[in-house]
Amino acid sequence: AQTVTQSQPEMSVQEAETVTLSCTYDTSENNYYLFWYKQPPSRQMILVIRQEAYKQQNATENRFSVNFQKAAKSFSLKISDSQLGDTAMYFCAFMKTTSGTYKYIFGTGTRLKVLA
Amino acid sequence: KAGVTQTPRYLIKTRGQQVTLSCSPISGHRSVSWYQQTPGQGLQFLFEYFSETQRNKGNFPGRFSGRQFSNSRSEMNVSTLELGDSALYLCASRRNTGIKAEAFFGQGTRLTVV
């Protein structure tokens, strides 16, 4: 069975600094996608960044980047120049597709607070 | 372009009752998935519908069911509610079932069972 583990329930960071959120996963699949989603108090899940497992290059989206270590099954999220609006729950998720069906498997989340 | 719309936003029900939640996907999206979010369990996959057919199902009891209509709108039903069913129910829509299709989430329905 696939599992996703986020070992940091809560984290805080000073505005403008950098923070890294950890995520490890377990799968026997070779072709899959990994995601980081942000859930602010509005409750809407927003895609932050995604990584295709067969791509060795780490994905980046502006201030957000990942460190994808496929052999170690690690997928951490780095947020640079943290902003107050980054305060949210962050979920790491794994997605695999089989015969046209798919589902996300989410970690339990990391609550990030950016301090002014 | 309108996003994923879930109604109602909040709901309070009594144990033993049944409830129906609605999800309208983004126009043109044909895949709708449902997730249950609780503080203890995080987000758990319930089921996925595509073109009115259930394509995938999570490990939930038969009290949880769903359906999808020809306009891709989906409903989720929970019968004989239990206190443990209190949760945020999220739906996500995708254009198709391809692995590259991004999922867009609604704001969820907060269900409280008393």
PDB file of C-alpha atoms in Angstrom:
ATOM      1  CA  ALA A   1       0.000   0.000   0.000  1.00  0.00           C
ATOM      2  CA  GLN A   2       1.126   3.522  -0.686  1.00  0.00           C
ATOM      3  CA  THR A   3       1.667   5.815   2.287  1.00  0.00           C
ATOM      4  CA  VAL A   4       2.727   9.424   2.693  1.00  0.00           C
ATOM      5  CA  THR A   5       4.371  10.664   5.888  1.00  0.00           C
ATOM      6  CA  GLN A   6       4.772  14.249   7.027  1.00  0.00           C
ATOM      7  CA  SER A   7       6.714  14.164  10.270  1.00  0.00           C
ATOM      8  CA  GLN A   8       6.340  17.840  11.181  1.00  0.00           C
ATOM      9  CA  PRO A   9       2.824  18.600  12.466  1.00  0.00           C
ATOM     10  CA  GLU A  10       3.622  22.288  12.988  1.00  0.00           C
ATOM     11  CA  MET A  11       6.331  24.695  11.928  1.00  0.00           C
ATOM     12  CA  SER A  12       6.907  28.407  12.113  1.00  0.00           C
ATOM     13  CA  VAL A  13       9.199  30.720  10.199  1.00  0.00           C
ATOM     14  CA  GLN A  14       9.987  34.405  10.272  1.00  0.00           C
ATOM     15  CA  GLU A  15       8.785  36.489   7.384  1.00  0.00           C
ATOM     16  CA  ALA A  16      11.353  36.650   4.546  1.00  0.00           C
ATOM     17  CA  GLU A  17      13.195  33.563   5.755  1.00  0.00           C
ATOM     18  CA  THR A  18      13.337  30.096   4.234  1.00  0.00           C
ATOM     19  CA  VAL A  19      11.610  26.999   5.532  1.00  0.00           C
ATOM     20  CA  THR A  20      11.639  23.369   4.415  1.00  0.00           C
ATOM     21  CA  LEU A  21       8.745  20.972   4.932  1.00  0.00           C
ATOM     22  CA  SER A  22       9.500  17.262   4.893  1.00  0.00           C
ATOM     23  CA  CYS A  23       7.635  14.453   3.192  1.00  0.00           C
ATOM     24  CA  THR A  24       8.459  10.805   2.663  1.00  0.00           C
ATOM     25  CA  TYR A  25       6.404   8.264   0.819  1.00  0.00           C
ATOM     26  CA  ASP A  26       6.347   4.584   0.203  1.00  0.00           C
ATOM     27  CA  THR A  27       5.430   2.937  -3.055  1.00  0.00           C
ATOM     28  CA  SER A  28       6.499   0.121  -5.320  1.00  0.00           C
ATOM     29  CA  GLU A  29       5.313   2.010  -8.383  1.00  0.00           C
ATOM     30  CA  ASN A  30       7.724   3.509 -10.857  1.00  0.00           C
ATOM     31  CA  ASN A  31       5.459   6.011 -12.572  1.00  0.00           C
ATOM     32  CA  TYR A  32       3.690   8.436 -10.269  1.00  0.00           C
ATOM     33  CA  TYR A  33       3.252  12.085  -9.400  1.00  0.00           C
ATOM     34  CA  LEU A  34       3.951  13.946  -6.200  1.00  0.00           C
ATOM     35  CA  PHE A  35       2.298  17.157  -5.107  1.00  0.00           C
ATOM     36  CA  TRP A  36       2.316  19.813  -2.462  1.00  0.00           C
ATOM     37  CA  TYR A  37      -1.038  21.391  -1.726  1.00  0.00           C
ATOM     38  CA  LYS A  38      -1.720  24.407   0.453  1.00  0.00           C
ATOM     39  CA  GLN A  39      -4.919  24.742   2.474  1.00  0.00           C
ATOM     40  CA  PRO A  40      -5.416  28.240   3.911  1.00  0.00           C
ATOM     41  CA  PRO A  41      -8.168  29.035   6.433  1.00  0.00           C
ATOM     42  CA  SER A  42     -10.589  29.376   3.511  1.00  0.00           C
ATOM     43  CA  ARG A  43     -10.298  25.545   3.331  1.00  0.00           C
ATOM     44  CA  GLN A  44      -9.745  25.461  -0.421  1.00  0.00           C
ATOM     45  CA  MET A  45      -6.887  23.203  -1.433  1.00  0.00           C
ATOM     46  CA  ILE A  46      -4.517  24.986  -3.783  1.00  0.00           C
ATOM     47  CA  LEU A  47      -1.851  23.250  -5.820  1.00  0.00           C
ATOM     48  CA  VAL A  48       1.581  24.628  -4.952  1.00  0.00           C
ATOM     49  CA  ILE A  49       3.877  22.433  -7.002  1.00  0.00           C
ATOM     50  CA  ARG A  50       4.051  19.011  -8.562  1.00  0.00           C
ATOM     51  CA  GLN A  51       6.781  16.611  -9.565  1.00  0.00           C
ATOM     52  CA  GLU A  52       6.705  13.802 -12.087  1.00  0.00           C
ATOM     53  CA  ALA A  53       8.609  10.825 -10.771  1.00  0.00           C
ATOM     54  CA  TYR A  54      10.390  10.079 -14.019  1.00  0.00           C
ATOM     55  CA  LYS A  55      11.835  13.614 -14.150  1.00  0.00           C
ATOM     56  CA  GLN A  56      15.075  13.963 -12.251  1.00  0.00           C
ATOM     57  CA  GLN A  57      15.036  17.755 -12.305  1.00  0.00           C
ATOM     58  CA  ASN A  58      13.461  19.278  -9.215  1.00  0.00           C
ATOM     59  CA  ALA A  59      10.321  21.305  -9.876  1.00  0.00           C
ATOM     60  CA  THR A  60      10.236  25.005  -9.017  1.00  0.00           C
ATOM     61  CA  GLU A  61       7.425  27.554  -8.953  1.00  0.00           C
ATOM     62  CA  ASN A  62       8.605  31.040  -8.047  1.00  0.00           C
ATOM     63  CA  ARG A  63       9.450  30.938  -4.312  1.00  0.00           C
ATOM     64  CA  PHE A  64       8.547  27.262  -4.022  1.00  0.00           C
ATOM     65  CA  SER A  65      10.892  24.432  -4.929  1.00  0.00           C
ATOM     66  CA  VAL A  66      11.184  20.773  -4.124  1.00  0.00           C
ATOM     67  CA  ASN A  67      14.021  18.431  -3.314  1.00  0.00           C
ATOM     68  CA  PHE A  68      12.969  15.148  -4.897  1.00  0.00           C
ATOM     69  CA  GLN A  69      15.064  12.158  -3.946  1.00  0.00           C
ATOM     70  CA  LYS A  70      13.480   9.211  -5.716  1.00  0.00           C
ATOM     71  CA  ALA A  71      15.727   6.506  -4.296  1.00  0.00           C
ATOM     72  CA  ALA A  72      15.154   7.777  -0.779  1.00  0.00           C
ATOM     73  CA  LYS A  73      11.444   8.360  -1.493  1.00  0.00           C
ATOM     74  CA  SER A  74      11.713  11.861  -0.146  1.00  0.00           C
ATOM     75  CA  PHE A  75       9.918  14.951  -1.434  1.00  0.00           C
ATOM     76  CA  SER A  76      10.545  18.088   0.612  1.00  0.00           C
ATOM     77  CA  LEU A  77       9.160  21.561  -0.083  1.00  0.00           C
ATOM     78  CA  LYS A  78      11.300  24.657   0.301  1.00  0.00           C
ATOM     79  CA  ILE A  79       9.625  28.029   0.638  1.00  0.00           C
ATOM     80  CA  SER A  80      11.973  30.962   0.124  1.00  0.00           C
ATOM     81  CA  ASP A  81      11.319  34.538   1.204  1.00  0.00           C
ATOM     82  CA  SER A  82       8.334  33.410   3.305  1.00  0.00           C
ATOM     83  CA  GLN A  83       5.318  35.713   3.265  1.00  0.00           C
ATOM     84  CA  LEU A  84       2.461  36.090   5.721  1.00  0.00           C
ATOM     85  CA  GLY A  85       0.110  34.713   3.064  1.00  0.00           C
ATOM     86  CA  ASP A  86       2.019  31.440   3.132  1.00  0.00           C
ATOM     87  CA  THR A  87       0.454  30.656   6.512  1.00  0.00           C
ATOM     88  CA  ALA A  88      -1.596  27.511   5.899  1.00  0.00           C
ATOM     89  CA  MET A  89      -1.722  23.752   6.185  1.00  0.00           C
ATOM     90  CA  TYR A  90       0.539  22.079   3.662  1.00  0.00           C
ATOM     91  CA  PHE A  91      -0.219  18.600   2.419  1.00  0.00           C
ATOM     92  CA  CYS A  92       2.119  16.333   0.549  1.00  0.00           C
ATOM     93  CA  ALA A  93       0.293  13.974  -1.803  1.00  0.00           C
ATOM     94  CA  PHE A  94       1.083  11.018  -3.987  1.00  0.00           C
ATOM     95  CA  MET A  95      -0.931  10.131  -7.036  1.00  0.00           C
ATOM     96  CA  LYS A  96      -0.822   7.049  -9.127  1.00  0.00           C
ATOM     97  CA  THR A  97      -3.047   6.086 -11.974  1.00  0.00           C
ATOM     98  CA  THR A  98      -4.097   2.596 -12.907  1.00  0.00           C
ATOM     99  CA  SER A  99      -6.141   1.825 -16.023  1.00  0.00           C
ATOM    100  CA  GLY A 100      -7.431   5.348 -16.231  1.00  0.00           C
ATOM    101  CA  THR A 101      -8.410   5.669 -12.590  1.00  0.00           C
ATOM    102  CA  TYR A 102      -6.505   7.697 -10.074  1.00  0.00           C
ATOM    103  CA  LYS A 103      -6.533   8.749  -6.480  1.00  0.00           C
ATOM    104  CA  TYR A 104      -4.503  10.988  -4.263  1.00  0.00           C
ATOM    105  CA  ILE A 105      -2.961   9.703  -1.070  1.00  0.00           C
ATOM    106  CA  PHE A 106      -2.305  12.571   1.288  1.00  0.00           C
ATOM    107  CA  GLY A 107      -0.025  13.008   4.255  1.00  0.00           C
ATOM    108  CA  THR A 108      -1.461  14.292   7.512  1.00  0.00           C
ATOM    109  CA  GLY A 109      -0.255  17.818   6.854  1.00  0.00           C
ATOM    110  CA  THR A 110       2.119  20.392   8.318  1.00  0.00           C
ATOM    111  CA  ARG A 111       0.662  23.566   9.789  1.00  0.00           C
ATOM    112  CA  LEU A 112       2.969  26.430   8.806  1.00  0.00           C
ATOM    113  CA  LYS A 113       2.798  29.783  10.507  1.00  0.00           C
ATOM    114  CA  VAL A 114       4.730  32.720   9.089  1.00  0.00           C
ATOM    115  CA  LEU A 115       5.566  35.250  11.782  1.00  0.00           C
ATOM    116  CA  ALA A 116       5.775  38.984  11.178  1.00  0.00           C
TER     117      ALA A 116
ATOM    118  CA  LYS B   1     -14.268  30.599 -15.241  1.00  0.00           C
ATOM    119  CA  ALA B   2     -16.127  29.391 -12.170  1.00  0.00           C
ATOM    120  CA  GLY B   3     -14.288  27.065  -9.818  1.00  0.00           C
ATOM    121  CA  VAL B   4     -15.503  23.919  -8.125  1.00  0.00           C
ATOM    122  CA  THR B   5     -18.664  24.646  -6.171  1.00  0.00           C
ATOM    123  CA  GLN B   6     -19.730  22.619  -3.180  1.00  0.00           C
ATOM    124  CA  THR B   7     -23.053  23.052  -1.439  1.00  0.00           C
ATOM    125  CA  PRO B   8     -23.939  23.502   1.272  1.00  0.00           C
ATOM    126  CA  ARG B   9     -20.888  24.990   2.989  1.00  0.00           C
ATOM    127  CA  TYR B  10     -22.035  23.943   6.445  1.00  0.00           C
ATOM    128  CA  LEU B  11     -24.425  21.298   7.646  1.00  0.00           C
ATOM    129  CA  ILE B  12     -25.538  20.033  11.036  1.00  0.00           C
ATOM    130  CA  LYS B  13     -27.297  16.683  11.226  1.00  0.00           C
ATOM    131  CA  THR B  14     -28.425  14.313  13.938  1.00  0.00           C
ATOM    132  CA  ARG B  15     -27.108  10.801  14.399  1.00  0.00           C
ATOM    133  CA  GLY B  16     -29.101   8.328  12.323  1.00  0.00           C
ATOM    134  CA  GLN B  17     -30.124  10.850   9.681  1.00  0.00           C
ATOM    135  CA  GLN B  18     -28.910  10.838   6.139  1.00  0.00           C
ATOM    136  CA  VAL B  19     -27.283  13.665   4.191  1.00  0.00           C
ATOM    137  CA  THR B  20     -26.601  14.578   0.578  1.00  0.00           C
ATOM    138  CA  LEU B  21     -23.731  16.829  -0.458  1.00  0.00           C
ATOM    139  CA  SER B  22     -23.364  18.372  -3.894  1.00  0.00           C
ATOM    140  CA  CYS B  23     -20.357  19.187  -6.050  1.00  0.00           C
ATOM    141  CA  SER B  24     -20.411  21.097  -9.328  1.00  0.00           C
ATOM    142  CA  PRO B  25     -17.112  20.700 -11.182  1.00  0.00           C
ATOM    143  CA  ILE B  26     -15.423  23.239 -13.383  1.00  0.00           C
ATOM    144  CA  SER B  27     -17.118  23.501 -16.757  1.00  0.00           C
ATOM    145  CA  GLY B  28     -15.672  20.901 -19.105  1.00  0.00           C
ATOM    146  CA  HIS B  29     -14.343  18.705 -16.304  1.00  0.00           C
ATOM    147  CA  ARG B  30     -15.725  15.190 -16.312  1.00  0.00           C
ATOM    148  CA  SER B  31     -13.923  13.616 -13.362  1.00  0.00           C
ATOM    149  CA  VAL B  32     -15.072  14.268  -9.800  1.00  0.00           C
ATOM    150  CA  SER B  33     -13.495  12.791  -6.685  1.00  0.00           C
ATOM    151  CA  TRP B  34     -14.545  13.028  -3.059  1.00  0.00           C
ATOM    152  CA  TYR B  35     -12.365  13.155   0.054  1.00  0.00           C
ATOM    153  CA  GLN B  36     -13.106  13.150   3.754  1.00  0.00           C
ATOM    154  CA  GLN B  37     -10.869  15.369   5.880  1.00  0.00           C
ATOM    155  CA  THR B  38     -10.667  14.901   9.648  1.00  0.00           C
ATOM    156  CA  PRO B  39      -8.040  16.131  12.123  1.00  0.00           C
ATOM    157  CA  GLY B  40      -7.042  12.600  13.070  1.00  0.00           C
ATOM    158  CA  GLN B  41      -7.065  10.869   9.696  1.00  0.00           C
ATOM    159  CA  GLY B  42      -6.193  13.699   7.333  1.00  0.00           C
ATOM    160  CA  LEU B  43      -7.645  13.424   3.833  1.00  0.00           C
ATOM    161  CA  GLN B  44      -9.056  10.062   2.894  1.00  0.00           C
ATOM    162  CA  PHE B  45     -10.197   9.161  -0.620  1.00  0.00           C
ATOM    163  CA  LEU B  46     -13.859   8.238  -0.867  1.00  0.00           C
ATOM    164  CA  PHE B  47     -14.552   7.684  -4.562  1.00  0.00           C
ATOM    165  CA  GLU B  48     -14.071   8.970  -8.081  1.00  0.00           C
ATOM    166  CA  TYR B  49     -16.619   9.385 -10.840  1.00  0.00           C
ATOM    167  CA  PHE B  50     -16.022   9.875 -14.523  1.00  0.00           C
ATOM    168  CA  SER B  51     -18.757  10.095 -17.140  1.00  0.00           C
ATOM    169  CA  GLU B  52     -21.391   8.993 -14.621  1.00  0.00           C
ATOM    170  CA  THR B  53     -19.466   5.838 -13.694  1.00  0.00           C
ATOM    171  CA  GLN B  54     -17.723   5.145 -10.416  1.00  0.00           C
ATOM    172  CA  ARG B  55     -14.116   4.440 -11.362  1.00  0.00           C
ATOM    173  CA  ASN B  56     -12.481   4.001  -7.998  1.00  0.00           C
ATOM    174  CA  LYS B  57     -13.547   3.597  -4.378  1.00  0.00           C
ATOM    175  CA  GLY B  58     -11.773   4.045  -1.066  1.00  0.00           C
ATOM    176  CA  ASN B  59     -12.135   2.036   2.124  1.00  0.00           C
ATOM    177  CA  PHE B  60     -15.365   3.428   3.478  1.00  0.00           C
ATOM    178  CA  PRO B  61     -18.499   1.548   4.574  1.00  0.00           C
ATOM    179  CA  GLY B  62     -21.460   1.155   2.270  1.00  0.00           C
ATOM    180  CA  ARG B  63     -23.235   4.005   4.060  1.00  0.00           C
ATOM    181  CA  PHE B  64     -21.159   6.290   1.867  1.00  0.00           C
ATOM    182  CA  SER B  65     -22.348   6.412  -1.713  1.00  0.00           C
ATOM    183  CA  GLY B  66     -22.264   8.766  -4.608  1.00  0.00           C
ATOM    184  CA  ARG B  67     -23.368   9.383  -8.122  1.00  0.00           C
ATOM    185  CA  GLN B  68     -22.620  11.610 -11.067  1.00  0.00           C
ATOM    186  CA  PHE B  69     -25.077  13.161 -13.455  1.00  0.00           C
ATOM    187  CA  SER B  70     -24.821  13.716 -17.184  1.00  0.00           C
ATOM    188  CA  ASN B  71     -23.743  17.326 -16.603  1.00  0.00           C
ATOM    189  CA  SER B  72     -20.849  15.995 -14.449  1.00  0.00           C
ATOM    190  CA  ARG B  73     -22.314  17.323 -11.210  1.00  0.00           C
ATOM    191  CA  SER B  74     -21.854  14.838  -8.424  1.00  0.00           C
ATOM    192  CA  GLU B  75     -23.631  14.079  -5.204  1.00  0.00           C
ATOM    193  CA  MET B  76     -22.402  12.212  -2.189  1.00  0.00           C
ATOM    194  CA  ASN B  77     -24.805  10.561   0.234  1.00  0.00           C
ATOM    195  CA  VAL B  78     -24.163   9.330   3.744  1.00  0.00           C
ATOM    196  CA  SER B  79     -26.903   7.295   5.380  1.00  0.00           C
ATOM    197  CA  THR B  80     -27.389   6.470   9.052  1.00  0.00           C
ATOM    198  CA  LEU B  81     -24.999   9.188  10.163  1.00  0.00           C
ATOM    199  CA  GLU B  82     -22.571   8.505  12.993  1.00  0.00           C
ATOM    200  CA  LEU B  83     -20.726  11.000  15.164  1.00  0.00           C
ATOM    201  CA  GLY B  84     -17.488   9.940  13.479  1.00  0.00           C
ATOM    202  CA  ASP B  85     -18.785  11.142  10.124  1.00  0.00           C
ATOM    203  CA  SER B  86     -18.258  14.727  11.268  1.00  0.00           C
ATOM    204  CA  ALA B  87     -15.664  16.048   8.842  1.00  0.00           C
ATOM    205  CA  LEU B  88     -14.871  18.393   6.017  1.00  0.00           C
ATOM    206  CA  TYR B  89     -15.880  16.784   2.737  1.00  0.00           C
ATOM    207  CA  LEU B  90     -13.908  18.002  -0.261  1.00  0.00           C
ATOM    208  CA  CYS B  91     -14.494  17.332  -3.889  1.00  0.00           C
ATOM    209  CA  ALA B  92     -12.009  17.742  -6.695  1.00  0.00           C
ATOM    210  CA  SER B  93     -12.627  18.013 -10.399  1.00  0.00           C
ATOM    211  CA  ARG B  94     -10.326  17.137 -13.265  1.00  0.00           C
ATOM    212  CA  ARG B  95     -10.756  17.537 -17.002  1.00  0.00           C
ATOM    213  CA  ASN B  96     -10.171  13.848 -17.605  1.00  0.00           C
ATOM    214  CA  THR B  97      -8.556  10.857 -15.969  1.00  0.00           C
ATOM    215  CA  GLY B  98      -5.162  11.382 -17.549  1.00  0.00           C
ATOM    216  CA  ILE B  99      -2.294  11.517 -15.123  1.00  0.00           C
ATOM    217  CA  LYS B 100      -1.387  15.034 -16.216  1.00  0.00           C
ATOM    218  CA  ALA B 101      -4.830  16.480 -15.555  1.00  0.00           C
ATOM    219  CA  GLU B 102      -4.629  18.851 -12.607  1.00  0.00           C
ATOM    220  CA  ALA B 103      -7.166  18.508  -9.806  1.00  0.00           C
ATOM    221  CA  PHE B 104      -9.037  21.582  -8.599  1.00  0.00           C
ATOM    222  CA  PHE B 105     -10.671  21.439  -5.197  1.00  0.00           C
ATOM    223  CA  GLY B 106     -13.795  23.060  -3.865  1.00  0.00           C
ATOM    224  CA  GLN B 107     -14.007  24.758  -0.474  1.00  0.00           C
ATOM    225  CA  GLY B 108     -15.689  21.778   1.064  1.00  0.00           C
ATOM    226  CA  THR B 109     -18.805  21.058   3.068  1.00  0.00           C
ATOM    227  CA  ARG B 110     -18.335  21.052   6.835  1.00  0.00           C
ATOM    228  CA  LEU B 111     -20.614  18.327   8.209  1.00  0.00           C
ATOM    229  CA  THR B 112     -21.270  18.163  11.934  1.00  0.00           C
ATOM    230  CA  VAL B 113     -23.155  15.187  13.335  1.00  0.00           C
ATOM    231  CA  VAL B 114     -24.658  15.692  16.793  1.00  0.00           C
TER     232      VAL B 114
END
